[in-house]
PDB file of C-alpha atoms in Angstrom:
ATOM      1  CA  MET A   1       0.000   0.000   0.000  1.00  0.00           C
ATOM      2  CA  ALA A   2       1.200   3.507  -0.757  1.00  0.00           C
ATOM      3  CA  GLN A   3       2.117   5.677   2.205  1.00  0.00           C
ATOM      4  CA  LEU A   4       0.008   8.708   3.059  1.00  0.00           C
ATOM      5  CA  GLY A   5       2.935  11.025   2.393  1.00  0.00           C
ATOM      6  CA  THR A   6       3.498   9.706  -1.125  1.00  0.00           C
ATOM      7  CA  ILE A   7       0.031  10.218  -2.597  1.00  0.00           C
ATOM      8  CA  ARG A   8      -1.838  13.492  -2.733  1.00  0.00           C
ATOM      9  CA  ARG A   9      -5.533  13.598  -2.119  1.00  0.00           C
ATOM     10  CA  LEU A  10      -7.904  14.325  -4.995  1.00  0.00           C
ATOM     11  CA  ASP A  11     -11.608  14.973  -4.391  1.00  0.00           C
ATOM     12  CA  ILE A  12     -14.451  15.422  -6.844  1.00  0.00           C
ATOM     13  CA  VAL A  13     -15.208  18.844  -5.396  1.00  0.00           C
ATOM     14  CA  GLN A  14     -11.745  20.014  -6.520  1.00  0.00           C
ATOM     15  CA  LEU A  15     -12.943  19.863 -10.130  1.00  0.00           C
ATOM     16  CA  GLY A  16     -14.797  23.117  -9.491  1.00  0.00           C
ATOM     17  CA  LEU A  17     -17.804  21.802 -11.439  1.00  0.00           C
ATOM     18  CA  ASP A  18     -21.221  20.391 -10.641  1.00  0.00           C
ATOM     19  CA  GLU A  19     -23.694  18.105 -12.392  1.00  0.00           C
ATOM     20  CA  ASN A  20     -25.041  20.991 -14.477  1.00  0.00           C
ATOM     21  CA  HIS A  21     -21.689  21.473 -16.239  1.00  0.00           C
ATOM     22  CA  MET A  22     -20.978  19.451 -19.383  1.00  0.00           C
ATOM     23  CA  PRO A  23     -17.460  18.225 -18.424  1.00  0.00           C
ATOM     24  CA  TYR A  24     -18.480  17.267 -14.871  1.00  0.00           C
ATOM     25  CA  SER A  25     -19.031  13.533 -15.333  1.00  0.00           C
ATOM     26  CA  ASP A  26     -15.880  13.103 -17.405  1.00  0.00           C
ATOM     27  CA  GLY A  27     -13.994  14.751 -14.565  1.00  0.00           C
ATOM     28  CA  VAL A  28     -15.644  12.429 -12.028  1.00  0.00           C
ATOM     29  CA  ALA A  29     -14.618   9.395 -14.089  1.00  0.00           C
ATOM     30  CA  CYS A  30     -11.020  10.655 -14.178  1.00  0.00           C
ATOM     31  CA  VAL A  31     -10.980  11.273 -10.416  1.00  0.00           C
ATOM     32  CA  GLN A  32     -12.205   7.711  -9.883  1.00  0.00           C
ATOM     33  CA  ALA A  33      -9.429   6.453 -12.157  1.00  0.00           C
ATOM     34  CA  TYR A  34      -6.957   8.357  -9.965  1.00  0.00           C
ATOM     35  CA  TRP A  35      -8.378   6.683  -6.853  1.00  0.00           C
ATOM     36  CA  ALA A  36      -8.135   3.271  -8.489  1.00  0.00           C
ATOM     37  CA  TYR A  37      -4.760   3.264 -10.250  1.00  0.00           C
ATOM     38  CA  SER A  38      -2.545   6.108  -9.028  1.00  0.00           C
ATOM     39  CA  MET A  39      -1.062   4.046  -6.189  1.00  0.00           C
ATOM     40  CA  ASP A  40       0.768   1.877  -8.697  1.00  0.00           C
ATOM     41  CA  LEU A  41       2.275   4.861 -10.512  1.00  0.00           C
ATOM     42  CA  SER A  42       5.524   6.552  -9.619  1.00  0.00           C
ATOM     43  CA  GLN A  43       5.415   9.721  -7.538  1.00  0.00           C
ATOM     44  CA  GLY A  44       6.023  11.876 -10.607  1.00  0.00           C
ATOM     45  CA  GLU A  45       3.361  10.062 -12.625  1.00  0.00           C
ATOM     46  CA  ARG A  46       0.856  10.444  -9.788  1.00  0.00           C
ATOM     47  CA  ASP A  47       1.460  14.168  -9.607  1.00  0.00           C
ATOM     48  CA  ASN A  48       1.210  14.477 -13.389  1.00  0.00           C
ATOM     49  CA  MET A  49      -2.098  12.605 -13.461  1.00  0.00           C
ATOM     50  CA  ARG A  50      -3.483  14.778 -10.682  1.00  0.00           C
ATOM     51  CA  ASN A  51      -2.408  17.942 -12.504  1.00  0.00           C
ATOM     52  CA  LEU A  52      -3.930  16.764 -15.798  1.00  0.00           C
ATOM     53  CA  ILE A  53      -7.257  16.250 -14.038  1.00  0.00           C
ATOM     54  CA  LEU A  54      -7.203  19.524 -12.107  1.00  0.00           C
ATOM     55  CA  ASN A  55      -6.240  21.376 -15.307  1.00  0.00           C
ATOM     56  CA  HIS A  56      -9.264  19.812 -17.044  1.00  0.00           C
ATOM     57  CA  SER A  57      -7.094  18.237 -19.731  1.00  0.00           C
ATOM     58  CA  TYR A  58      -9.755  15.525 -20.056  1.00  0.00           C
ATOM     59  CA  ARG A  59     -12.299  17.916 -21.563  1.00  0.00           C
ATOM     60  CA  HIS A  60     -13.749  17.003 -24.940  1.00  0.00           C
ATOM     61  CA  THR A  61     -14.106  19.030 -28.087  1.00  0.00           C
ATOM     62  CA  VAL A  62     -16.744  18.375 -30.724  1.00  0.00           C
ATOM     63  CA  ALA A  63     -14.156  16.517 -32.801  1.00  0.00           C
ATOM     64  CA  SER A  64     -12.802  14.413 -29.931  1.00  0.00           C
ATOM     65  CA  ARG A  65     -16.243  12.998 -29.200  1.00  0.00           C
ATOM     66  CA  GLN A  66     -16.277  11.561 -32.707  1.00  0.00           C
ATOM     67  CA  GLU A  67     -12.628  10.573 -33.148  1.00  0.00           C
ATOM     68  CA  PHE A  68     -10.212   9.296 -30.498  1.00  0.00           C
ATOM     69  CA  TYR A  69      -7.113  10.862 -32.043  1.00  0.00           C
ATOM     70  CA  GLU A  70      -8.752  14.306 -31.993  1.00  0.00           C
ATOM     71  CA  HIS A  71      -8.570  14.456 -28.198  1.00  0.00           C
ATOM     72  CA  ARG A  72      -6.044  16.988 -26.956  1.00  0.00           C
ATOM     73  CA  LEU A  73      -4.256  14.347 -24.872  1.00  0.00           C
ATOM     74  CA  CYS A  74      -3.488  12.361 -28.033  1.00  0.00           C
ATOM     75  CA  ARG A  75      -1.613  15.349 -29.439  1.00  0.00           C
ATOM     76  CA  ASP A  76      -0.016  16.415 -26.157  1.00  0.00           C
ATOM     77  CA  PRO A  77       3.120  14.565 -25.017  1.00  0.00           C
ATOM     78  CA  ALA A  78       1.525  14.442 -21.547  1.00  0.00           C
ATOM     79  CA  GLY A  79      -1.223  12.269 -22.992  1.00  0.00           C
ATOM     80  CA  ARG A  80       1.231   9.718 -24.378  1.00  0.00           C
ATOM     81  CA  THR A  81       2.199   8.645 -20.879  1.00  0.00           C
ATOM     82  CA  ARG A  82       0.732   6.154 -18.432  1.00  0.00           C
ATOM     83  CA  PRO A  83      -1.301   8.844 -16.594  1.00  0.00           C
ATOM     84  CA  GLY A  84      -2.588  10.200 -19.901  1.00  0.00           C
ATOM     85  CA  LEU A  85      -3.533   6.740 -21.126  1.00  0.00           C
ATOM     86  CA  ILE A  86      -5.402   5.951 -17.899  1.00  0.00           C
ATOM     87  CA  ILE A  87      -7.403   9.163 -18.337  1.00  0.00           C
ATOM     88  CA  LEU A  88      -8.178   8.338 -21.973  1.00  0.00           C
ATOM     89  CA  ARG A  89      -9.334   4.871 -20.911  1.00  0.00           C
ATOM     90  CA  ALA A  90     -11.702   6.524 -18.452  1.00  0.00           C
ATOM     91  CA  LEU A  91     -13.208   8.547 -21.316  1.00  0.00           C
ATOM     92  CA  TYR A  92     -13.364   6.074 -24.221  1.00  0.00           C
ATOM     93  CA  LYS A  93     -14.801   2.586 -24.468  1.00  0.00           C
ATOM     94  CA  ALA A  94     -11.879   1.514 -26.621  1.00  0.00           C
ATOM     95  CA  VAL A  95      -8.344   2.799 -27.064  1.00  0.00           C
ATOM     96  CA  PRO A  96      -6.574   1.911 -30.337  1.00  0.00           C
ATOM     97  CA  VAL A  97      -4.105  -0.899 -29.821  1.00  0.00           C
ATOM     98  CA  ASP A  98      -1.291   0.911 -31.627  1.00  0.00           C
ATOM     99  CA  PHE A  99      -1.686   3.998 -29.414  1.00  0.00           C
ATOM    100  CA  GLU A 100      -1.717   1.936 -26.221  1.00  0.00           C
ATOM    101  CA  ASN A 101       1.185  -0.242 -27.309  1.00  0.00           C
ATOM    102  CA  GLY A 102       3.206   2.887 -28.054  1.00  0.00           C
ATOM    103  CA  VAL A 103       2.667   4.173 -24.514  1.00  0.00           C
ATOM    104  CA  VAL A 104       3.443   0.766 -23.011  1.00  0.00           C
ATOM    105  CA  ALA A 105       6.645   0.489 -25.050  1.00  0.00           C
ATOM    106  CA  ARG A 106       7.872   3.884 -23.834  1.00  0.00           C
ATOM    107  CA  CYS A 107       6.566   3.939 -20.267  1.00  0.00           C
ATOM    108  CA  GLY A 108       5.792   0.365 -19.214  1.00  0.00           C
ATOM    109  CA  HIS A 109       2.589  -1.551 -18.600  1.00  0.00           C
ATOM    110  CA  LEU A 110      -0.393   0.094 -16.964  1.00  0.00           C
ATOM    111  CA  PRO A 111      -1.631  -0.641 -13.460  1.00  0.00           C
ATOM    112  CA  VAL A 112      -4.254  -3.392 -13.696  1.00  0.00           C
ATOM    113  CA  ARG A 113      -5.573  -3.569 -10.151  1.00  0.00           C
ATOM    114  CA  ASN A 114      -8.304  -1.306  -8.809  1.00  0.00           C
ATOM    115  CA  ARG A 115      -6.981  -0.086  -5.458  1.00  0.00           C
ATOM    116  CA  SER A 116      -9.759   2.342  -4.615  1.00  0.00           C
ATOM    117  CA  ASP A 117     -10.373   0.611  -1.296  1.00  0.00           C
ATOM    118  CA  GLU A 118      -6.792   1.306  -0.232  1.00  0.00           C
ATOM    119  CA  TYR A 119      -7.150   4.941  -1.275  1.00  0.00           C
ATOM    120  CA  PHE A 120     -10.289   5.200   0.873  1.00  0.00           C
ATOM    121  CA  THR A 121      -8.352   3.700   3.775  1.00  0.00           C
ATOM    122  CA  LEU A 122      -5.862   6.549   3.460  1.00  0.00           C
ATOM    123  CA  PHE A 123      -8.623   9.139   3.067  1.00  0.00           C
ATOM    124  CA  PRO A 124     -11.695   7.677   4.819  1.00  0.00           C
ATOM    125  CA  ASP A 125     -13.785  10.851   4.556  1.00  0.00           C
ATOM    126  CA  THR A 126     -13.648  10.844   0.745  1.00  0.00           C
ATOM    127  CA  VAL A 127     -17.082  11.585  -0.715  1.00  0.00           C
ATOM    128  CA  GLY A 128     -18.073   9.024  -3.324  1.00  0.00           C
ATOM    129  CA  PRO A 129     -19.279   9.859  -6.832  1.00  0.00           C
ATOM    130  CA  PRO A 130     -22.898  10.847  -7.442  1.00  0.00           C
ATOM    131  CA  VAL A 131     -25.169   8.391  -9.223  1.00  0.00           C
ATOM    132  CA  PHE A 132     -27.779   9.790 -11.591  1.00  0.00           C
ATOM    133  CA  ASP A 133     -30.771   8.285 -13.343  1.00  0.00           C
ATOM    134  CA  MET A 134     -29.590   8.337 -16.960  1.00  0.00           C
ATOM    135  CA  ASP A 135     -32.570   6.464 -18.402  1.00  0.00           C
ATOM    136  CA  THR A 136     -33.705   9.351 -20.578  1.00  0.00           C
ATOM    137  CA  GLY A 137     -34.293   9.765 -24.290  1.00  0.00           C
ATOM    138  CA  ARG A 138     -31.677  12.502 -24.523  1.00  0.00           C
ATOM    139  CA  ALA A 139     -29.062  10.287 -22.886  1.00  0.00           C
ATOM    140  CA  ARG A 140     -29.826   7.435 -25.281  1.00  0.00           C
ATOM    141  CA  ARG A 141     -29.584   9.742 -28.285  1.00  0.00           C
ATOM    142  CA  TYR A 142     -26.230  11.002 -27.027  1.00  0.00           C
ATOM    143  CA  GLN A 143     -24.942   7.440 -26.668  1.00  0.00           C
ATOM    144  CA  GLN A 144     -26.059   6.694 -30.223  1.00  0.00           C
ATOM    145  CA  ARG A 145     -24.466   9.846 -31.558  1.00  0.00           C
ATOM    146  CA  TYR A 146     -21.134   9.270 -29.812  1.00  0.00           C
ATOM    147  CA  PRO A 147     -20.635   5.493 -29.597  1.00  0.00           C
ATOM    148  CA  LEU A 148     -16.924   5.772 -28.749  1.00  0.00           C
ATOM    149  CA  LEU A 149     -17.510   7.582 -25.449  1.00  0.00           C
ATOM    150  CA  LYS A 150     -17.756   5.754 -22.157  1.00  0.00           C
ATOM    151  CA  VAL A 151     -19.325   8.603 -20.214  1.00  0.00           C
ATOM    152  CA  THR A 152     -22.741  10.185 -20.750  1.00  0.00           C
ATOM    153  CA  PRO A 153     -23.283  13.790 -19.571  1.00  0.00           C
ATOM    154  CA  SER A 154     -24.977  14.336 -16.241  1.00  0.00           C
ATOM    155  CA  THR A 155     -26.789  17.226 -17.928  1.00  0.00           C
ATOM    156  CA  LEU A 156     -28.869  14.583 -19.729  1.00  0.00           C
ATOM    157  CA  ARG A 157     -29.991  12.956 -16.478  1.00  0.00           C
ATOM    158  CA  ASN A 158     -33.528  12.588 -15.180  1.00  0.00           C
ATOM    159  CA  ARG A 159     -33.732  15.815 -13.221  1.00  0.00           C
ATOM    160  CA  ASP A 160     -36.759  14.619 -11.259  1.00  0.00           C
ATOM    161  CA  GLN A 161     -34.711  11.850  -9.685  1.00  0.00           C
ATOM    162  CA  ALA A 162     -32.868  12.601  -6.450  1.00  0.00           C
ATOM    163  CA  VAL A 163     -29.062  12.463  -6.621  1.00  0.00           C
ATOM    164  CA  VAL A 164     -27.561   9.529  -4.718  1.00  0.00           C
ATOM    165  CA  ILE A 165     -23.969   9.403  -3.526  1.00  0.00           C
ATOM    166  CA  ALA A 166     -22.339   6.070  -4.305  1.00  0.00           C
ATOM    167  CA  PRO A 167     -20.787   4.178  -1.377  1.00  0.00           C
ATOM    168  CA  GLN A 168     -17.020   4.070  -1.121  1.00  0.00           C
ATOM    169  CA  GLU A 169     -16.789   0.297  -1.185  1.00  0.00           C
ATOM    170  CA  THR A 170     -15.393  -0.811  -4.519  1.00  0.00           C
ATOM    171  CA  PRO A 171     -13.922  -4.201  -5.387  1.00  0.00           C
ATOM    172  CA  SER A 172     -10.215  -4.488  -6.085  1.00  0.00           C
ATOM    173  CA  PRO A 173      -9.948  -7.328  -8.580  1.00  0.00           C
ATOM    174  CA  THR A 174      -6.559  -8.510  -9.727  1.00  0.00           C
ATOM    175  CA  ILE A 175      -6.413  -8.752 -13.505  1.00  0.00           C
ATOM    176  CA  PRO A 176      -3.773 -10.937 -15.176  1.00  0.00           C
ATOM    177  CA  PRO A 177      -1.180  -8.818 -17.003  1.00  0.00           C
ATOM    178  CA  ALA A 178      -1.377  -8.698 -20.764  1.00  0.00           C
ATOM    179  CA  SER A 179       1.099 -10.466 -23.009  1.00  0.00           C
ATOM    180  CA  PRO A 180       4.129  -8.454 -24.241  1.00  0.00           C
ATOM    181  CA  THR A 181       2.531  -8.044 -27.650  1.00  0.00           C
ATOM    182  CA  ALA A 182      -0.761  -6.745 -26.306  1.00  0.00           C
ATOM    183  CA  SER A 183      -1.651  -3.662 -24.338  1.00  0.00           C
ATOM    184  CA  SER A 184      -2.693  -3.780 -20.701  1.00  0.00           C
ATOM    185  CA  PRO A 185      -6.361  -3.093 -20.005  1.00  0.00           C
ATOM    186  CA  VAL A 186      -7.479  -0.632 -17.374  1.00  0.00           C
ATOM    187  CA  PRO A 187     -10.870  -1.473 -15.833  1.00  0.00           C
ATOM    188  CA  ALA A 188     -13.597   1.094 -16.030  1.00  0.00           C
ATOM    189  CA  SER A 189     -14.083   3.477 -13.162  1.00  0.00           C
ATOM    190  CA  PRO A 190     -17.057   2.431 -10.980  1.00  0.00           C
ATOM    191  CA  VAL A 191     -19.458   5.002 -12.362  1.00  0.00           C
ATOM    192  CA  THR A 192     -19.970   5.502 -16.053  1.00  0.00           C
ATOM    193  CA  ASP A 193     -22.792   6.996 -18.098  1.00  0.00           C
ATOM    194  CA  THR A 194     -22.822  10.183 -16.037  1.00  0.00           C
ATOM    195  CA  ASP A 195     -21.304  13.046 -17.999  1.00  0.00           C
ATOM    196  CA  PHE A 196     -21.350  15.362 -21.064  1.00  0.00           C
ATOM    197  CA  GLU A 197     -23.149  17.588 -23.436  1.00  0.00           C
ATOM    198  CA  GLU A 198     -26.858  18.134 -23.948  1.00  0.00           C
ATOM    199  CA  ILE A 199     -28.251  17.279 -27.374  1.00  0.00           C
ATOM    200  CA  SER A 200     -31.050  19.533 -28.539  1.00  0.00           C
ATOM    201  CA  ALA A 201     -32.049  17.613 -31.645  1.00  0.00           C
ATOM    202  CA  SER A 202     -32.280  13.933 -32.480  1.00  0.00           C
ATOM    203  CA  PRO A 203     -29.425  12.924 -34.806  1.00  0.00           C
ATOM    204  CA  PRO A 204     -29.656   9.981 -37.184  1.00  0.00           C
ATOM    205  CA  ALA A 205     -29.595   6.799 -35.110  1.00  0.00           C
ATOM    206  CA  ILE A 206     -26.608   4.507 -35.424  1.00  0.00           C
ATOM    207  CA  PRO A 207     -27.156   0.913 -34.295  1.00  0.00           C
ATOM    208  CA  ILE A 208     -24.779   0.185 -31.433  1.00  0.00           C
ATOM    209  CA  PRO A 209     -24.003  -3.281 -30.095  1.00  0.00           C
ATOM    210  CA  GLU A 210     -25.683  -3.851 -26.760  1.00  0.00           C
ATOM    211  CA  ASN A 211     -22.374  -4.561 -25.033  1.00  0.00           C
ATOM    212  CA  LEU A 212     -21.212  -1.036 -25.874  1.00  0.00           C
ATOM    213  CA  GLN A 213     -24.364   0.568 -24.457  1.00  0.00           C
ATOM    214  CA  SER A 214     -24.557  -1.232 -21.146  1.00  0.00           C
ATOM    215  CA  PRO A 215     -22.559   0.326 -18.305  1.00  0.00           C
ATOM    216  CA  SER A 216     -22.614  -3.070 -16.573  1.00  0.00           C
ATOM    217  CA  ALA A 217     -20.430  -4.660 -19.258  1.00  0.00           C
ATOM    218  CA  THR A 218     -17.309  -3.310 -17.608  1.00  0.00           C
ATOM    219  CA  ALA A 219     -14.914  -6.106 -18.420  1.00  0.00           C
ATOM    220  CA  GLU A 220     -15.782  -6.325 -22.093  1.00  0.00           C
ATOM    221  CA  ALA A 221     -15.797  -2.570 -22.571  1.00  0.00           C
ATOM    222  CA  ASN A 222     -12.284  -2.327 -21.161  1.00  0.00           C
ATOM    223  CA  SER A 223     -10.631  -5.295 -22.827  1.00  0.00           C
ATOM    224  CA  PRO A 224      -8.055  -4.509 -25.521  1.00  0.00           C
ATOM    225  CA  VAL A 225      -9.680  -4.096 -28.900  1.00  0.00           C
ATOM    226  CA  THR A 226      -8.352  -5.033 -32.281  1.00  0.00           C
ATOM    227  CA  ARG A 227      -7.712  -2.482 -34.957  1.00  0.00           C
ATOM    228  CA  GLN A 228     -10.619  -3.965 -36.923  1.00  0.00           C
ATOM    229  CA  GLU A 229     -13.036  -3.413 -34.036  1.00  0.00           C
ATOM    230  CA  PHE A 230     -11.836   0.119 -33.522  1.00  0.00           C
ATOM    231  CA  ASP A 231     -12.081   0.836 -37.250  1.00  0.00           C
ATOM    232  CA  GLN A 232     -15.662  -0.460 -37.199  1.00  0.00           C
ATOM    233  CA  LEU A 233     -16.563   2.020 -34.476  1.00  0.00           C
ATOM    234  CA  CYS A 234     -14.861   4.793 -36.402  1.00  0.00           C
ATOM    235  CA  SER A 235     -16.781   3.755 -39.514  1.00  0.00           C
ATOM    236  CA  GLU A 236     -20.074   4.149 -37.654  1.00  0.00           C
ATOM    237  CA  VAL A 237     -19.021   7.571 -36.480  1.00  0.00           C
ATOM    238  CA  ALA A 238     -17.904   8.482 -40.001  1.00  0.00           C
ATOM    239  CA  THR A 239     -21.318   7.472 -41.361  1.00  0.00           C
ATOM    240  CA  LEU A 240     -23.014   9.810 -38.932  1.00  0.00           C
ATOM    241  CA  ALA A 241     -20.542  12.575 -39.747  1.00  0.00           C
ATOM    242  CA  GLU A 242     -21.254  12.104 -43.448  1.00  0.00           C
ATOM    243  CA  ASN A 243     -25.006  12.386 -42.823  1.00  0.00           C
ATOM    244  CA  VAL A 244     -24.479  15.553 -40.837  1.00  0.00           C
ATOM    245  CA  SER A 245     -22.218  16.916 -43.572  1.00  0.00           C
ATOM    246  CA  MET A 246     -24.861  16.201 -46.222  1.00  0.00           C
ATOM    247  CA  LEU A 247     -27.485  18.027 -44.172  1.00  0.00           C
ATOM    248  CA  ARG A 248     -25.108  20.949 -43.703  1.00  0.00           C
ATOM    249  CA  ARG A 249     -24.396  21.138 -47.432  1.00  0.00           C
ATOM    250  CA  ALA A 250     -28.119  21.015 -48.223  1.00  0.00           C
ATOM    251  CA  PHE A 251     -28.726  23.805 -45.746  1.00  0.00           C
ATOM    252  CA  GLU A 252     -25.931  25.877 -47.285  1.00  0.00           C
ATOM    253  CA  ARG A 253     -27.355  25.352 -50.771  1.00  0.00           C
ATOM    254  CA  GLN A 254     -30.801  26.426 -49.590  1.00  0.00           C
ATOM    255  CA  ARG A 255     -29.343  29.474 -47.887  1.00  0.00           C
ATOM    256  CA  GLU A 256     -27.404  30.388 -51.031  1.00  0.00           C
ATOM    257  CA  ARG A 257     -30.561  30.086 -53.131  1.00  0.00           C
ATOM    258  CA  ARG A 258     -32.343  32.460 -50.783  1.00  0.00           C
ATOM    259  CA  ARG A 259     -29.460  34.906 -50.980  1.00  0.00           C
ATOM    260  CA  GLU A 260     -29.583  34.768 -54.779  1.00  0.00           C
ATOM    261  CA  GLN A 261     -33.334  35.354 -54.706  1.00  0.00           C
ATOM    262  CA  ARG A 262     -32.837  38.417 -52.517  1.00  0.00           C
ATOM    263  CA  ARG A 263     -30.102  39.701 -54.831  1.00  0.00           C
ATOM    264  CA  GLU A 264     -32.381  39.207 -57.866  1.00  0.00           C
ATOM    265  CA  ILE A 265     -35.201  41.080 -56.138  1.00  0.00           C
ATOM    266  CA  ARG A 266     -32.846  43.979 -55.415  1.00  0.00           C
ATOM    267  CA  ARG A 267     -31.688  43.999 -59.053  1.00  0.00           C
ATOM    268  CA  GLN A 268     -35.295  44.105 -60.268  1.00  0.00           C
ATOM    269  CA  ILE A 269     -36.080  46.972 -57.910  1.00  0.00           C
ATOM    270  CA  ARG A 270     -33.070  48.931 -59.173  1.00  0.00           C
ATOM    271  CA  ARG A 271     -34.083  48.302 -62.804  1.00  0.00           C
ATOM    272  CA  GLU A 272     -37.619  49.520 -62.133  1.00  0.00           C
ATOM    273  CA  ILE A 273     -36.266  52.628 -60.416  1.00  0.00           C
ATOM    274  CA  ARG A 274     -33.992  53.404 -63.366  1.00  0.00           C
ATOM    275  CA  ARG A 275     -36.871  52.922 -65.814  1.00  0.00           C
ATOM    276  CA  GLY A 276     -39.029  55.236 -63.774  1.00  0.00           C
ATOM    277  CA  LEU A 277     -36.326  57.885 -63.712  1.00  0.00           C
ATOM    278  CA  ARG A 278     -35.873  57.667 -67.478  1.00  0.00           C
ATOM    279  CA  ARG A 279     -39.603  58.126 -68.029  1.00  0.00           C
ATOM    280  CA  VAL A 280     -39.588  61.167 -65.760  1.00  0.00           C
ATOM    281  CA  ARG A 281     -36.672  62.747 -67.660  1.00  0.00           C
ATOM    282  CA  ARG A 282     -38.389  62.217 -71.018  1.00  0.00           C
ATOM    283  CA  ARG A 283     -41.364  64.193 -69.843  1.00  0.00           C
TER     284      ARG A 283
END
């Protein structure tokens, strides 16, 4: 077990967000990952992971919700480390094998044991994560729109349901290490489906395998994926992006037609004015 003096405390409240902020649930998932896996990191790695979370480096952009490699941590050297990879695994259902293997080759294998219970022994007054009722149409549409994401925004929760604080007790299973040619899986943080942006309109539905929708399928969602499986997910996202792009182009064409109609009306008005002026001069 890590000593109290070698691990710094990290609480959900330190995120400076609440359940009405879009990045809140992603931040909660990252804090839980810190509780679970930071004890098996070096002191420097622990501090780096804590700083990445407190600096909100986990936050998504529109592009990163659709494509893993668009996340800022994938482009930042800090993200191509063990702390960065643990955070990315808390955000995405699947991490590309080549990305994970690159981190493992440079930095070593990831922690595979959830040691949250030992963290809570060090900090017994830690407040657990909130649990929301996410059985809403908006949450389901979000999950269909962004099938790569592990976390669903708390802003899409059932707001009539009272917020419940999850108990601290979490299992600490020991997972066999991966083979040298494969990447090491990091189990999901205890609470998923609790975090990100509100969708105002229903996008085209993409069929998603049931095992990717269910937050209870923790082991399968966190097992290493093949490039083919990851490419399939990206293909589904690309199909949706293409549909959105087609709608955007159609909207732009319609808007351009309206602009041309307005320009033609103005030209006709100017022609009529000039004709009227010529008639007046002739008189």
